[in-house]
Amino acid sequence: MLQLVKTTMVQQAQVIDFLQEWHERGETIVPNAVDRDASDFATYVQQIRDKESRVDNVSWVPSTTYWLTDGDELLGAANIRHELNEHLLNFGGHIGYGIKPSARGRGFATKQLELALEKAKELGIERALITCDRTNTASRQVILNNGGVPDTPFTTEGGKIVERFWIELKG
């Protein structure tokens, strides 16, 4: 059964395998919230959990990270930003998510985003912004599958076009 769970100490081997798979493929780990040194796993877990609240940095946007699991296997990760700042309004949105390379193409991303949207609603987010690079057609389809309504794209200083979608969470 697919579910979203927070990071815990018992996931050490699975998290390291998850990160290693991305590194072996030479891919950027998505979401970047899980892309950190996990050699001291207690610190890794604490760093991820510490992001859930705003400590002293008022410009920091609190976020909660979840792993998509199927039993003991970690298939993907989702990071839910509790609010948006100017940067996230253009590039990043409320939810960043990724499925490990070996688990792609089986509908897991669509289910992961669906579950993440439920968590976002629990946080009081009524309208979620989800973004993806224009070239990422798979992610675009996942967003559309979850009710994404296109908004004006954002173009970065480097010329990359970021597609922006809103999903209503009311009701």
PDB file of C-alpha atoms in Angstrom:
ATOM      1  CA  MET A   1       0.000   0.000   0.000  1.00  0.00           C
ATOM      2  CA  LEU A   2       1.416   3.371  -1.031  1.00  0.00           C
ATOM      3  CA  GLN A   3       1.673   5.958   1.709  1.00  0.00           C
ATOM      4  CA  LEU A   4       3.623   9.056   2.705  1.00  0.00           C
ATOM      5  CA  VAL A   5       5.723   8.826   5.865  1.00  0.00           C
ATOM      6  CA  LYS A   6       8.120  11.196   7.598  1.00  0.00           C
ATOM      7  CA  THR A   7      11.821  10.446   7.879  1.00  0.00           C
ATOM      8  CA  THR A   8      12.810   8.168  10.775  1.00  0.00           C
ATOM      9  CA  MET A   9      15.961   6.419  11.944  1.00  0.00           C
ATOM     10  CA  VAL A  10      14.678   3.000  10.814  1.00  0.00           C
ATOM     11  CA  GLN A  11      14.859   4.127   7.172  1.00  0.00           C
ATOM     12  CA  GLN A  12      18.635   4.542   7.119  1.00  0.00           C
ATOM     13  CA  ALA A  13      19.462   1.747   4.654  1.00  0.00           C
ATOM     14  CA  GLN A  14      16.550   2.628   2.363  1.00  0.00           C
ATOM     15  CA  VAL A  15      17.392   6.346   2.301  1.00  0.00           C
ATOM     16  CA  ILE A  16      21.044   5.661   1.519  1.00  0.00           C
ATOM     17  CA  ASP A  17      20.020   3.283  -1.288  1.00  0.00           C
ATOM     18  CA  PHE A  18      17.557   5.889  -2.602  1.00  0.00           C
ATOM     19  CA  LEU A  19      20.203   8.631  -2.694  1.00  0.00           C
ATOM     20  CA  GLN A  20      22.830   6.304  -4.148  1.00  0.00           C
ATOM     21  CA  GLU A  21      20.560   5.336  -7.042  1.00  0.00           C
ATOM     22  CA  TRP A  22      20.193   8.974  -8.096  1.00  0.00           C
ATOM     23  CA  HIS A  23      23.944   9.559  -7.768  1.00  0.00           C
ATOM     24  CA  GLU A  24      24.778   6.460  -9.818  1.00  0.00           C
ATOM     25  CA  ARG A  25      22.527   7.741 -12.605  1.00  0.00           C
ATOM     26  CA  GLY A  26      24.152  11.174 -12.445  1.00  0.00           C
ATOM     27  CA  GLU A  27      20.789  12.822 -11.848  1.00  0.00           C
ATOM     28  CA  THR A  28      19.879  15.743  -9.619  1.00  0.00           C
ATOM     29  CA  ILE A  29      17.936  14.428  -6.633  1.00  0.00           C
ATOM     30  CA  VAL A  30      14.373  15.708  -6.453  1.00  0.00           C
ATOM     31  CA  PRO A  31      13.200  17.106  -4.170  1.00  0.00           C
ATOM     32  CA  ASN A  32      16.461  18.722  -3.125  1.00  0.00           C
ATOM     33  CA  ALA A  33      15.271  18.673   0.515  1.00  0.00           C
ATOM     34  CA  VAL A  34      16.455  15.050   0.748  1.00  0.00           C
ATOM     35  CA  ASP A  35      19.723  15.659  -1.125  1.00  0.00           C
ATOM     36  CA  ARG A  36      22.198  15.939   1.731  1.00  0.00           C
ATOM     37  CA  ASP A  37      24.958  13.913   3.340  1.00  0.00           C
ATOM     38  CA  ALA A  38      23.371  10.926   5.079  1.00  0.00           C
ATOM     39  CA  SER A  39      26.576   9.419   6.507  1.00  0.00           C
ATOM     40  CA  ASP A  40      25.580  10.677   9.977  1.00  0.00           C
ATOM     41  CA  PHE A  41      22.004   9.535   9.671  1.00  0.00           C
ATOM     42  CA  ALA A  42      20.789  10.937  13.000  1.00  0.00           C
ATOM     43  CA  THR A  43      21.892  14.394  11.835  1.00  0.00           C
ATOM     44  CA  TYR A  44      20.273  13.799   8.425  1.00  0.00           C
ATOM     45  CA  VAL A  45      16.930  12.979  10.045  1.00  0.00           C
ATOM     46  CA  GLN A  46      17.178  15.948  12.419  1.00  0.00           C
ATOM     47  CA  GLN A  47      18.008  18.381   9.595  1.00  0.00           C
ATOM     48  CA  ILE A  48      14.960  17.281   7.618  1.00  0.00           C
ATOM     49  CA  ARG A  49      12.661  17.414  10.651  1.00  0.00           C
ATOM     50  CA  ASP A  50      14.038  20.829  11.715  1.00  0.00           C
ATOM     51  CA  LYS A  51      12.776  22.334   8.438  1.00  0.00           C
ATOM     52  CA  GLU A  52       9.183  21.840   9.612  1.00  0.00           C
ATOM     53  CA  SER A  53       9.220  25.011  11.694  1.00  0.00           C
ATOM     54  CA  ARG A  54      10.623  28.493  11.321  1.00  0.00           C
ATOM     55  CA  VAL A  55      13.349  28.837  13.934  1.00  0.00           C
ATOM     56  CA  ASP A  56      15.179  32.178  13.803  1.00  0.00           C
ATOM     57  CA  ASN A  57      15.325  32.856  10.067  1.00  0.00           C
ATOM     58  CA  VAL A  58      12.187  34.807   9.154  1.00  0.00           C
ATOM     59  CA  SER A  59      12.918  34.458   5.420  1.00  0.00           C
ATOM     60  CA  TRP A  60      12.939  30.657   5.710  1.00  0.00           C
ATOM     61  CA  VAL A  61       9.818  28.871   4.499  1.00  0.00           C
ATOM     62  CA  PRO A  62       8.930  25.892   6.718  1.00  0.00           C
ATOM     63  CA  SER A  63       8.546  22.598   4.872  1.00  0.00           C
ATOM     64  CA  THR A  64       7.655  19.006   5.638  1.00  0.00           C
ATOM     65  CA  THR A  65       9.297  16.105   3.831  1.00  0.00           C
ATOM     66  CA  TYR A  66       7.640  12.761   3.255  1.00  0.00           C
ATOM     67  CA  TRP A  67       8.792   9.522   1.651  1.00  0.00           C
ATOM     68  CA  LEU A  68       6.499   7.584  -0.669  1.00  0.00           C
ATOM     69  CA  THR A  69       6.685   4.018   0.568  1.00  0.00           C
ATOM     70  CA  ASP A  70       5.400   0.668  -0.551  1.00  0.00           C
ATOM     71  CA  GLY A  71       6.048  -1.518   2.462  1.00  0.00           C
ATOM     72  CA  ASP A  72       9.720  -1.068   3.298  1.00  0.00           C
ATOM     73  CA  GLU A  73      10.694   0.320  -0.110  1.00  0.00           C
ATOM     74  CA  LEU A  74      11.196   4.068  -0.569  1.00  0.00           C
ATOM     75  CA  LEU A  75       9.926   4.956  -4.038  1.00  0.00           C
ATOM     76  CA  GLY A  76      10.064   8.733  -3.899  1.00  0.00           C
ATOM     77  CA  ALA A  77      10.087  11.845  -1.775  1.00  0.00           C
ATOM     78  CA  ALA A  78       7.872  14.912  -1.552  1.00  0.00           C
ATOM     79  CA  ASN A  79       8.636  18.230   0.121  1.00  0.00           C
ATOM     80  CA  ILE A  80       5.693  20.449   1.033  1.00  0.00           C
ATOM     81  CA  ARG A  81       6.411  24.129   1.587  1.00  0.00           C
ATOM     82  CA  HIS A  82       3.904  25.508   4.110  1.00  0.00           C
ATOM     83  CA  GLU A  83       3.822  28.915   2.410  1.00  0.00           C
ATOM     84  CA  LEU A  84       5.312  30.667  -0.602  1.00  0.00           C
ATOM     85  CA  ASN A  85       7.913  33.402  -0.829  1.00  0.00           C
ATOM     86  CA  GLU A  86       8.645  35.319  -4.037  1.00  0.00           C
ATOM     87  CA  HIS A  87      11.143  32.728  -5.271  1.00  0.00           C
ATOM     88  CA  LEU A  88       8.776  29.795  -4.670  1.00  0.00           C
ATOM     89  CA  LEU A  89       5.919  31.661  -6.332  1.00  0.00           C
ATOM     90  CA  ASN A  90       7.893  31.582  -9.576  1.00  0.00           C
ATOM     91  CA  PHE A  91      10.097  28.542  -9.181  1.00  0.00           C
ATOM     92  CA  GLY A  92       9.311  25.682  -6.833  1.00  0.00           C
ATOM     93  CA  GLY A  93       5.743  26.115  -5.666  1.00  0.00           C
ATOM     94  CA  HIS A  94       4.232  24.404  -2.646  1.00  0.00           C
ATOM     95  CA  ILE A  95       5.301  20.851  -3.471  1.00  0.00           C
ATOM     96  CA  GLY A  96       8.475  19.392  -4.896  1.00  0.00           C
ATOM     97  CA  TYR A  97       8.465  15.670  -5.578  1.00  0.00           C
ATOM     98  CA  GLY A  98      10.512  12.986  -7.256  1.00  0.00           C
ATOM     99  CA  ILE A  99      10.435   9.259  -7.891  1.00  0.00           C
ATOM    100  CA  LYS A 100      13.689   7.293  -7.878  1.00  0.00           C
ATOM    101  CA  PRO A 101      14.816   6.292 -11.376  1.00  0.00           C
ATOM    102  CA  SER A 102      14.079   2.557 -11.049  1.00  0.00           C
ATOM    103  CA  ALA A 103      10.469   3.204  -9.972  1.00  0.00           C
ATOM    104  CA  ARG A 104       9.460   5.631 -12.726  1.00  0.00           C
ATOM    105  CA  GLY A 105       6.831   5.004 -15.372  1.00  0.00           C
ATOM    106  CA  ARG A 106       4.470   3.080 -13.111  1.00  0.00           C
ATOM    107  CA  GLY A 107       2.139   5.857 -11.914  1.00  0.00           C
ATOM    108  CA  PHE A 108       3.854   6.384  -8.573  1.00  0.00           C
ATOM    109  CA  ALA A 109       4.416  10.116  -9.135  1.00  0.00           C
ATOM    110  CA  THR A 110       0.721  10.719  -9.780  1.00  0.00           C
ATOM    111  CA  LYS A 111      -0.213   8.917  -6.556  1.00  0.00           C
ATOM    112  CA  GLN A 112       2.602  10.645  -4.641  1.00  0.00           C
ATOM    113  CA  LEU A 113       1.406  14.097  -5.682  1.00  0.00           C
ATOM    114  CA  GLU A 114      -2.190  13.131  -4.809  1.00  0.00           C
ATOM    115  CA  LEU A 115      -1.091  12.106  -1.303  1.00  0.00           C
ATOM    116  CA  ALA A 116       1.094  15.226  -0.941  1.00  0.00           C
ATOM    117  CA  LEU A 117      -1.860  17.425  -1.876  1.00  0.00           C
ATOM    118  CA  GLU A 118      -3.847  15.793   0.948  1.00  0.00           C
ATOM    119  CA  LYS A 119      -1.004  16.636   3.371  1.00  0.00           C
ATOM    120  CA  ALA A 120      -0.896  20.212   2.028  1.00  0.00           C
ATOM    121  CA  LYS A 121      -4.628  20.548   2.663  1.00  0.00           C
ATOM    122  CA  GLU A 122      -4.072  19.330   6.249  1.00  0.00           C
ATOM    123  CA  LEU A 123      -1.538  22.173   6.624  1.00  0.00           C
ATOM    124  CA  GLY A 124      -4.255  24.665   5.691  1.00  0.00           C
ATOM    125  CA  ILE A 125      -3.134  25.274   2.116  1.00  0.00           C
ATOM    126  CA  GLU A 126      -6.281  25.943   0.087  1.00  0.00           C
ATOM    127  CA  ARG A 127      -4.673  26.438  -3.314  1.00  0.00           C
ATOM    128  CA  ALA A 128      -1.395  24.691  -4.129  1.00  0.00           C
ATOM    129  CA  LEU A 129       1.110  25.868  -6.705  1.00  0.00           C
ATOM    130  CA  ILE A 130       3.054  23.086  -8.441  1.00  0.00           C
ATOM    131  CA  THR A 131       5.807  23.824 -10.950  1.00  0.00           C
ATOM    132  CA  CYS A 132       7.944  21.892 -13.414  1.00  0.00           C
ATOM    133  CA  ASP A 133      10.434  22.635 -16.133  1.00  0.00           C
ATOM    134  CA  ARG A 134       8.757  22.997 -19.518  1.00  0.00           C
ATOM    135  CA  THR A 135      10.905  20.121 -20.807  1.00  0.00           C
ATOM    136  CA  ASN A 136       9.668  17.742 -18.079  1.00  0.00           C
ATOM    137  CA  THR A 137       6.619  16.354 -19.888  1.00  0.00           C
ATOM    138  CA  ALA A 138       6.182  13.492 -17.402  1.00  0.00           C
ATOM    139  CA  SER A 139       5.926  15.879 -14.447  1.00  0.00           C
ATOM    140  CA  ARG A 140       3.575  18.121 -16.401  1.00  0.00           C
ATOM    141  CA  GLN A 141       1.265  15.150 -16.961  1.00  0.00           C
ATOM    142  CA  VAL A 142       1.408  14.182 -13.269  1.00  0.00           C
ATOM    143  CA  ILE A 143       0.327  17.720 -12.336  1.00  0.00           C
ATOM    144  CA  LEU A 144      -2.482  17.706 -14.909  1.00  0.00           C
ATOM    145  CA  ASN A 145      -3.604  14.255 -13.670  1.00  0.00           C
ATOM    146  CA  ASN A 146      -4.040  15.844 -10.226  1.00  0.00           C
ATOM    147  CA  GLY A 147      -6.183  18.732 -11.467  1.00  0.00           C
ATOM    148  CA  GLY A 148      -3.480  21.277 -12.233  1.00  0.00           C
ATOM    149  CA  VAL A 149      -4.711  24.414 -13.974  1.00  0.00           C
ATOM    150  CA  PRO A 150      -1.990  26.160 -16.032  1.00  0.00           C
ATOM    151  CA  ASP A 151      -0.934  29.671 -15.044  1.00  0.00           C
ATOM    152  CA  THR A 152       1.540  32.051 -16.660  1.00  0.00           C
ATOM    153  CA  PRO A 153       4.949  30.361 -17.048  1.00  0.00           C
ATOM    154  CA  PHE A 154       8.037  31.895 -15.443  1.00  0.00           C
ATOM    155  CA  THR A 155      11.286  32.370 -17.369  1.00  0.00           C
ATOM    156  CA  THR A 156      14.500  32.226 -15.338  1.00  0.00           C
ATOM    157  CA  GLU A 157      17.436  34.557 -15.923  1.00  0.00           C
ATOM    158  CA  GLY A 158      19.112  31.676 -17.767  1.00  0.00           C
ATOM    159  CA  GLY A 159      16.133  31.350 -20.111  1.00  0.00           C
ATOM    160  CA  LYS A 160      14.671  28.158 -18.635  1.00  0.00           C
ATOM    161  CA  ILE A 161      10.880  28.134 -18.763  1.00  0.00           C
ATOM    162  CA  VAL A 162       9.087  26.962 -15.628  1.00  0.00           C
ATOM    163  CA  GLU A 163       5.483  25.838 -16.067  1.00  0.00           C
ATOM    164  CA  ARG A 164       3.201  26.842 -13.165  1.00  0.00           C
ATOM    165  CA  PHE A 165      -0.045  25.100 -12.188  1.00  0.00           C
ATOM    166  CA  TRP A 166      -2.602  25.735  -9.438  1.00  0.00           C
ATOM    167  CA  ILE A 167      -4.626  22.998  -7.757  1.00  0.00           C
ATOM    168  CA  GLU A 168      -7.643  23.879  -5.599  1.00  0.00           C
ATOM    169  CA  LEU A 169      -7.677  22.018  -2.266  1.00  0.00           C
ATOM    170  CA  LYS A 170     -10.893  23.398  -0.771  1.00  0.00           C
ATOM    171  CA  GLY A 171     -13.841  21.197   0.050  1.00  0.00           C
TER     172      GLY A 171
END
